[in-house]
Amino acid sequence: MSAGPNATEPNPHDHIPAAASNFLTRYVFSTDHKVIGVQFLFSSLFFFAVGGLMAMVIRWQLAWPWKPVPILSQWLWSSPGLGGQMPPEFYNKLFTMHATIMIFFVIIPLLTGAFGNFLIPLMIGARDMAFPKLNMFSYWIMWPGFVLITLSFFVEGGAAEAGWTSYPPLATAARSTPGSLNGQTYWLLALLCAGISSLTGSINYITTIVMLRSPGMKMFRMPMTVWALFITALLQAFALPVLTSALLMQTLDRLAGTNFFTPVGGAVANAPAAVGGGAPLLWQHLFWFYSHPAVYIMILPGMGIASDVISTFSRKPLFGYKPMVIAMGAIAGLGFIVWGHHMFQSGMNPALGATFMLSTMMIALPSAIKVFNWIGTMWGGRIQYTSAMLNAMAFVSMFIIGGLSGIFMAATPVDIHIHDTYFIVGHIHYVLFGGSTFAVFAGIYYWFPKLFGRMMSERLGLIHFFLTFLFFNGTFFFMHIVGWHGHMRRIADPTVYEFLRTPGVVGMNQFMTICAFGLGASQLIFAWNFFYSLVAGPVAGPNPWKANSLEWATASPPPYYNFETLPRVYHPPYEFSVPGGEDDFLPQTTPLPDNITLDPVMA
Amino acid sequence: MWDFPLFPSQASTNAPRLDALMLFEVGVLIFFSLLIGVLVVGFGIRFRRGNAVDRSNPPTHSQSMEVVWIVIPMILSILMYAWSTQLFFDLYEAPADAAQVDVVGKQWMWYLQHPQGRSETNELHVPLGRPVKLNMTSQDVIHSFFIPAFRIKQDVLPGRYTSLWFQPSKVGVYDLFCTEYCGTNHSNMIGKVYVMEPADYEAWLSEKGVGPSQAEEGERLFVQHHCAGCHRGSQTVHAPKLEGVYGKPVPIQDGKDVRFVTADDRYIRDSILLPQGEVVAGYEPIMPSFKDQINEPDLLKIIAYIKSIANRETSQ
């Protein structure tokens, strides 16, 4: 498909389609992958702010339990009898919705929706996605999700509060907790929408990458970001059907009286007993069969972004391109057979537990390949300290902490002790904030000129990076220590525990909360930088970073048809500092000089 | 303010063994985090743009290096895997002489029943140096039984039994938590574990007078719920006798085939609540369900009774 049967005939893909005719089809209900990517970017960043504010209210309760939250308490919970205190139900809603929003409406849509949509066709030299209308659908199906998840706060009983994992019977029995009355149904339907969005998106990405690469763009000439998004799309395409069925089963349990997850005679809070006959553990298996690969869905695109950013700003070829691709595939493959490590203490057969332990430990190997190869890329380079590069370097160092603290969970006996404590909370935030979010920042700083045609302020970018890095570690590091001592997650009232009232723990909790507020405030710098640069940043030009991949071969922002003629690709995108060349970079569209032959691992 | 111990107190035989593994992992974590951190910062400074250093022959790939950083993590992983598996299996297999305490979790309290007959709420008294096995179930949602000082935790599920065991090694009072989020007052579902000298424990058991044991209570319920009417020598109803059944394989009619199931806690529980499910070969499925009629603590008592007659001869 990538080249016509006869090279002399005009390539049918060189035909430039007509532009969208009016404002509505051009900018709102657009089938242009770049517009859809930007739409994903804006809606995800909006929910990022919402989820972040929730996190700060959670931290307030942990540091100063039952003290009225400044400003917010007056209009969030109005009952005068509470004296401005946060009701425990509200706390439970907050941690449930914080996780749900951050995972399903921020990180996944940002990485796959925003970066995936914007970058894939540009980086492989295509005019658009394979299925532009399906692509538009994959964004607009998010909106019922947005509406439902927001609406759920205002129904009787309020938003879901069974945790983002929604274990039945807590989630299925209507009277087990106020949020399970109605909010849980909204939660299920909202997730269903987000899931359908990811699923349709992933089908589109796979097809586009397989079918629409420009002439000469072999699979092993694709940038790591495209490889990462491709493998991520495969993960989504195979894991999401399981989550979708699980969500439907739980919806049926709640609305149609089925008993997939209800045990025999199950009764909660003096409600009449259900017929039952199902198994609560079944949900956990189905849920984690998706949600463990989801962790890789949230980290693999970050790995791709980091690879491209580090190579570009080290002015050096990516160390071991093919091993990097294979490692990513291995992480994805192993990602499907490790879900049981979330359930070591659920009462499973120890032989099964030991198997899951082995597969989980093996994930360390491809991860080690990746980390050391990033370092190998920096080795002997000419490193430019741009905001994007610093965020990518933070990604590498924080991912290694988040990844290595994972071995505590992999080792079953240790996991049994730390399961459901703040150790886990610290671990997941080192992976999802220290990993994914730093990668998202790196990606935004790196591709902002391409997205909007203007540069972001590097000085504000550096300030934002250093503050974020500092406050991030201050917020999440001590979670490991209090968690190891038995500080549970998801507790609305930390004062009931004697241990949590000791000055050491109270001090650590208050320190973490102050850092969390600092972390939140630092993002205001980012928001200002983002919106100011959007209208008043210096004009970028097509290739401000002197990078090689195809998206830099067209204008910034690219025209709706991306490329005048489909570019021809001659080599992988990592030919930096090629000896003998005039410049220290060699775009993929420029043939290699005659005297250069690439080594077999790279070409 | 920073008067804070490195480890939570170690009060079971499992705790020091687990802390050793934990410390090893902390060592691995610190070593690699520092290595990567130093390399990132070090390369970052040394190879910054404009710094004149030797950049000749910067490698772009190296098979031998890839092998090194696969093999070293692999050896460490396998070492940790073997170590963990051994601890995990030990943690799973309770010693045969362990005393069994039954536990029922509900929103938001723990009910604990000693075999000698005494029961308690949100408190667990155990003797020092003797293995104790907890047999646990939940009345409503999923809970989780967690004693940080013992380094043990086990989810407690509705509709089935899970177990865990420990051997206390230090007299004292320790925290007991529910760690599986279980609703509004989850954070209040807490308790205390009292590890006592064996003599003190015996005294504590009979503090309120010696009442019927758990199995004796179970026998009373066995009669009260009319189980005895059929399962004890009835002439009119053909029902299996329960003496000597516990822990033995029972033949189950499965269509035209007969398969064998061990008569454990799970089987007895299901036979009371879902009697049509697994009917003993040769008997008619005529038993009514006792769902909604017997609560979880009483079920455990009846099971304790059936267990207590495991060594008696079947009367047939």
JSON list of N, CA and C in Angstrom, two decimals, chain B residues 192-226:
[
{"chain": "B", "resi": 192, "resn": "LYS", "atom": "N", "xyz": [-7.44, -4.94, 68.32]},
{"chain": "B", "resi": 192, "resn": "LYS", "atom": "CA", "xyz": [-6.16, -5.17, 68.98]},
{"chain": "B", "resi": 192, "resn": "LYS", "atom": "C", "xyz": [-5.91, -6.67, 69.08]},
{"chain": "B", "resi": 193, "resn": "VAL", "atom": "N", "xyz": [-4.66, -7.05, 68.98]},
{"chain": "B", "resi": 193, "resn": "VAL", "atom": "CA", "xyz": [-4.28, -8.44, 69.19]},
{"chain": "B", "resi": 193, "resn": "VAL", "atom": "C", "xyz": [-3.45, -8.49, 70.47]},
{"chain": "B", "resi": 194, "resn": "TYR", "atom": "N", "xyz": [-3.87, -9.33, 71.42]},
{"chain": "B", "resi": 194, "resn": "TYR", "atom": "CA", "xyz": [-3.15, -9.46, 72.67]},
{"chain": "B", "resi": 194, "resn": "TYR", "atom": "C", "xyz": [-2.38, -10.77, 72.66]},
{"chain": "B", "resi": 195, "resn": "VAL", "atom": "N", "xyz": [-1.07, -10.68, 72.67]},
{"chain": "B", "resi": 195, "resn": "VAL", "atom": "CA", "xyz": [-0.25, -11.89, 72.77]},
{"chain": "B", "resi": 195, "resn": "VAL", "atom": "C", "xyz": [0.04, -12.09, 74.26]},
{"chain": "B", "resi": 196, "resn": "MET", "atom": "N", "xyz": [-0.37, -13.26, 74.81]},
{"chain": "B", "resi": 196, "resn": "MET", "atom": "CA", "xyz": [-0.27, -13.51, 76.25]},
{"chain": "B", "resi": 196, "resn": "MET", "atom": "C", "xyz": [0.59, -14.73, 76.52]},
{"chain": "B", "resi": 197, "resn": "GLU", "atom": "N", "xyz": [1.13, -14.79, 77.73]},
{"chain": "B", "resi": 197, "resn": "GLU", "atom": "CA", "xyz": [1.80, -16.01, 78.17]},
{"chain": "B", "resi": 197, "resn": "GLU", "atom": "C", "xyz": [0.75, -17.12, 78.17]},
{"chain": "B", "resi": 198, "resn": "PRO", "atom": "N", "xyz": [1.13, -18.36, 77.79]},
{"chain": "B", "resi": 198, "resn": "PRO", "atom": "CA", "xyz": [0.13, -19.43, 77.69]},
{"chain": "B", "resi": 198, "resn": "PRO", "atom": "C", "xyz": [-0.73, -19.56, 78.95]},
{"chain": "B", "resi": 199, "resn": "ALA", "atom": "N", "xyz": [-0.11, -19.40, 80.13]},
{"chain": "B", "resi": 199, "resn": "ALA", "atom": "CA", "xyz": [-0.89, -19.54, 81.37]},
{"chain": "B", "resi": 199, "resn": "ALA", "atom": "C", "xyz": [-1.95, -18.44, 81.46]},
{"chain": "B", "resi": 200, "resn": "ASP", "atom": "N", "xyz": [-1.52, -17.21, 81.12]},
{"chain": "B", "resi": 200, "resn": "ASP", "atom": "CA", "xyz": [-2.46, -16.09, 81.14]},
{"chain": "B", "resi": 200, "resn": "ASP", "atom": "C", "xyz": [-3.60, -16.34, 80.16]},
{"chain": "B", "resi": 201, "resn": "TYR", "atom": "N", "xyz": [-3.25, -16.93, 79.03]},
{"chain": "B", "resi": 201, "resn": "TYR", "atom": "CA", "xyz": [-4.25, -17.18, 78.00]},
{"chain": "B", "resi": 201, "resn": "TYR", "atom": "C", "xyz": [-5.29, -18.18, 78.52]},
{"chain": "B", "resi": 202, "resn": "GLU", "atom": "N", "xyz": [-4.82, -19.26, 79.18]},
{"chain": "B", "resi": 202, "resn": "GLU", "atom": "CA", "xyz": [-5.75, -20.24, 79.74]},
{"chain": "B", "resi": 202, "resn": "GLU", "atom": "C", "xyz": [-6.67, -19.56, 80.75]},
{"chain": "B", "resi": 203, "resn": "ALA", "atom": "N", "xyz": [-6.06, -18.68, 81.56]},
{"chain": "B", "resi": 203, "resn": "ALA", "atom": "CA", "xyz": [-6.88, -17.98, 82.56]},
{"chain": "B", "resi": 203, "resn": "ALA", "atom": "C", "xyz": [-7.90, -17.09, 81.87]},
{"chain": "B", "resi": 204, "resn": "TRP", "atom": "N", "xyz": [-7.46, -16.45, 80.81]},
{"chain": "B", "resi": 204, "resn": "TRP", "atom": "CA", "xyz": [-8.36, -15.53, 80.09]},
{"chain": "B", "resi": 204, "resn": "TRP", "atom": "C", "xyz": [-9.55, -16.29, 79.50]},
{"chain": "B", "resi": 205, "resn": "LEU", "atom": "N", "xyz": [-9.25, -17.52, 78.99]},
{"chain": "B", "resi": 205, "resn": "LEU", "atom": "CA", "xyz": [-10.30, -18.31, 78.35]},
{"chain": "B", "resi": 205, "resn": "LEU", "atom": "C", "xyz": [-11.43, -18.62, 79.33]},
{"chain": "B", "resi": 206, "resn": "SER", "atom": "N", "xyz": [-11.04, -18.89, 80.59]},
{"chain": "B", "resi": 206, "resn": "SER", "atom": "CA", "xyz": [-12.07, -19.31, 81.54]},
{"chain": "B", "resi": 206, "resn": "SER", "atom": "C", "xyz": [-12.46, -18.17, 82.48]},
{"chain": "B", "resi": 207, "resn": "GLU", "atom": "N", "xyz": [-12.05, -16.96, 82.13]},
{"chain": "B", "resi": 207, "resn": "GLU", "atom": "CA", "xyz": [-12.32, -15.79, 82.96]},
{"chain": "B", "resi": 207, "resn": "GLU", "atom": "C", "xyz": [-13.81, -15.63, 83.24]},
{"chain": "B", "resi": 208, "resn": "LYS", "atom": "N", "xyz": [-14.62, -15.85, 82.22]},
{"chain": "B", "resi": 208, "resn": "LYS", "atom": "CA", "xyz": [-16.06, -15.64, 82.39]},
{"chain": "B", "resi": 208, "resn": "LYS", "atom": "C", "xyz": [-16.77, -16.96, 82.65]},
{"chain": "B", "resi": 209, "resn": "GLY", "atom": "N", "xyz": [-16.08, -17.90, 83.26]},
{"chain": "B", "resi": 209, "resn": "GLY", "atom": "CA", "xyz": [-16.68, -19.19, 83.51]},
{"chain": "B", "resi": 209, "resn": "GLY", "atom": "C", "xyz": [-16.56, -20.07, 82.30]},
{"chain": "B", "resi": 210, "resn": "VAL", "atom": "N", "xyz": [-16.49, -21.38, 82.52]},
{"chain": "B", "resi": 210, "resn": "VAL", "atom": "CA", "xyz": [-16.32, -22.29, 81.40]},
{"chain": "B", "resi": 210, "resn": "VAL", "atom": "C", "xyz": [-17.70, -22.60, 80.82]},
{"chain": "B", "resi": 211, "resn": "GLY", "atom": "N", "xyz": [-17.94, -22.09, 79.63]},
{"chain": "B", "resi": 211, "resn": "GLY", "atom": "CA", "xyz": [-19.21, -22.36, 78.95]},
{"chain": "B", "resi": 211, "resn": "GLY", "atom": "C", "xyz": [-19.05, -23.51, 77.99]},
{"chain": "B", "resi": 212, "resn": "PRO", "atom": "N", "xyz": [-20.04, -23.74, 77.14]},
{"chain": "B", "resi": 212, "resn": "PRO", "atom": "CA", "xyz": [-19.90, -24.78, 76.13]},
{"chain": "B", "resi": 212, "resn": "PRO", "atom": "C", "xyz": [-18.83, -24.40, 75.12]},
{"chain": "B", "resi": 213, "resn": "SER", "atom": "N", "xyz": [-18.11, -25.39, 74.60]},
{"chain": "B", "resi": 213, "resn": "SER", "atom": "CA", "xyz": [-17.12, -25.12, 73.58]},
{"chain": "B", "resi": 213, "resn": "SER", "atom": "C", "xyz": [-17.82, -24.80, 72.27]},
{"chain": "B", "resi": 214, "resn": "GLN", "atom": "N", "xyz": [-17.02, -24.36, 71.28]},
{"chain": "B", "resi": 214, "resn": "GLN", "atom": "CA", "xyz": [-17.62, -24.00, 69.99]},
{"chain": "B", "resi": 214, "resn": "GLN", "atom": "C", "xyz": [-18.33, -25.20, 69.37]},
{"chain": "B", "resi": 215, "resn": "ALA", "atom": "N", "xyz": [-17.73, -26.38, 69.47]},
{"chain": "B", "resi": 215, "resn": "ALA", "atom": "CA", "xyz": [-18.34, -27.57, 68.89]},
{"chain": "B", "resi": 215, "resn": "ALA", "atom": "C", "xyz": [-19.63, -27.94, 69.63]},
{"chain": "B", "resi": 216, "resn": "GLU", "atom": "N", "xyz": [-19.62, -27.76, 70.95]},
{"chain": "B", "resi": 216, "resn": "GLU", "atom": "CA", "xyz": [-20.84, -28.06, 71.72]},
{"chain": "B", "resi": 216, "resn": "GLU", "atom": "C", "xyz": [-21.97, -27.11, 71.34]},
{"chain": "B", "resi": 217, "resn": "GLU", "atom": "N", "xyz": [-21.62, -25.83, 71.18]},
{"chain": "B", "resi": 217, "resn": "GLU", "atom": "CA", "xyz": [-22.59, -24.86, 70.67]},
{"chain": "B", "resi": 217, "resn": "GLU", "atom": "C", "xyz": [-23.12, -25.30, 69.32]},
{"chain": "B", "resi": 218, "resn": "GLY", "atom": "N", "xyz": [-22.19, -25.79, 68.49]},
{"chain": "B", "resi": 218, "resn": "GLY", "atom": "CA", "xyz": [-22.57, -26.25, 67.16]},
{"chain": "B", "resi": 218, "resn": "GLY", "atom": "C", "xyz": [-23.54, -27.42, 67.23]},
{"chain": "B", "resi": 219, "resn": "GLU", "atom": "N", "xyz": [-23.32, -28.31, 68.17]},
{"chain": "B", "resi": 219, "resn": "GLU", "atom": "CA", "xyz": [-24.22, -29.45, 68.30]},
{"chain": "B", "resi": 219, "resn": "GLU", "atom": "C", "xyz": [-25.63, -29.00, 68.69]},
{"chain": "B", "resi": 220, "resn": "ARG", "atom": "N", "xyz": [-25.66, -27.98, 69.59]},
{"chain": "B", "resi": 220, "resn": "ARG", "atom": "CA", "xyz": [-26.96, -27.44, 70.00]},
{"chain": "B", "resi": 220, "resn": "ARG", "atom": "C", "xyz": [-27.69, -26.87, 68.77]},
{"chain": "B", "resi": 221, "resn": "LEU", "atom": "N", "xyz": [-26.94, -26.11, 67.94]},
{"chain": "B", "resi": 221, "resn": "LEU", "atom": "CA", "xyz": [-27.54, -25.53, 66.73]},
{"chain": "B", "resi": 221, "resn": "LEU", "atom": "C", "xyz": [-27.95, -26.61, 65.75]},
{"chain": "B", "resi": 222, "resn": "PHE", "atom": "N", "xyz": [-27.16, -27.69, 65.73]},
{"chain": "B", "resi": 222, "resn": "PHE", "atom": "CA", "xyz": [-27.42, -28.82, 64.83]},
{"chain": "B", "resi": 222, "resn": "PHE", "atom": "C", "xyz": [-28.79, -29.43, 65.15]},
{"chain": "B", "resi": 223, "resn": "VAL", "atom": "N", "xyz": [-29.08, -29.47, 66.42]},
{"chain": "B", "resi": 223, "resn": "VAL", "atom": "CA", "xyz": [-30.39, -29.99, 66.84]},
{"chain": "B", "resi": 223, "resn": "VAL", "atom": "C", "xyz": [-31.46, -28.93, 66.61]},
{"chain": "B", "resi": 224, "resn": "GLN", "atom": "N", "xyz": [-31.14, -27.68, 67.00]},
{"chain": "B", "resi": 224, "resn": "GLN", "atom": "CA", "xyz": [-32.13, -26.61, 66.95]},
{"chain": "B", "resi": 224, "resn": "GLN", "atom": "C", "xyz": [-32.63, -26.37, 65.53]},
{"chain": "B", "resi": 225, "resn": "HIS", "atom": "N", "xyz": [-31.73, -26.46, 64.54]},
{"chain": "B", "resi": 225, "resn": "HIS", "atom": "CA", "xyz": [-32.13, -26.23, 63.15]},
{"chain": "B", "resi": 225, "resn": "HIS", "atom": "C", "xyz": [-32.64, -27.52, 62.50]},
{"chain": "B", "resi": 226, "resn": "HIS", "atom": "N", "xyz": [-32.88, -28.53, 63.29]},
{"chain": "B", "resi": 226, "resn": "HIS", "atom": "CA", "xyz": [-33.45, -29.79, 62.81]},
{"chain": "B", "resi": 226, "resn": "HIS", "atom": "C", "xyz": [-32.56, -30.55, 61.86]}
]
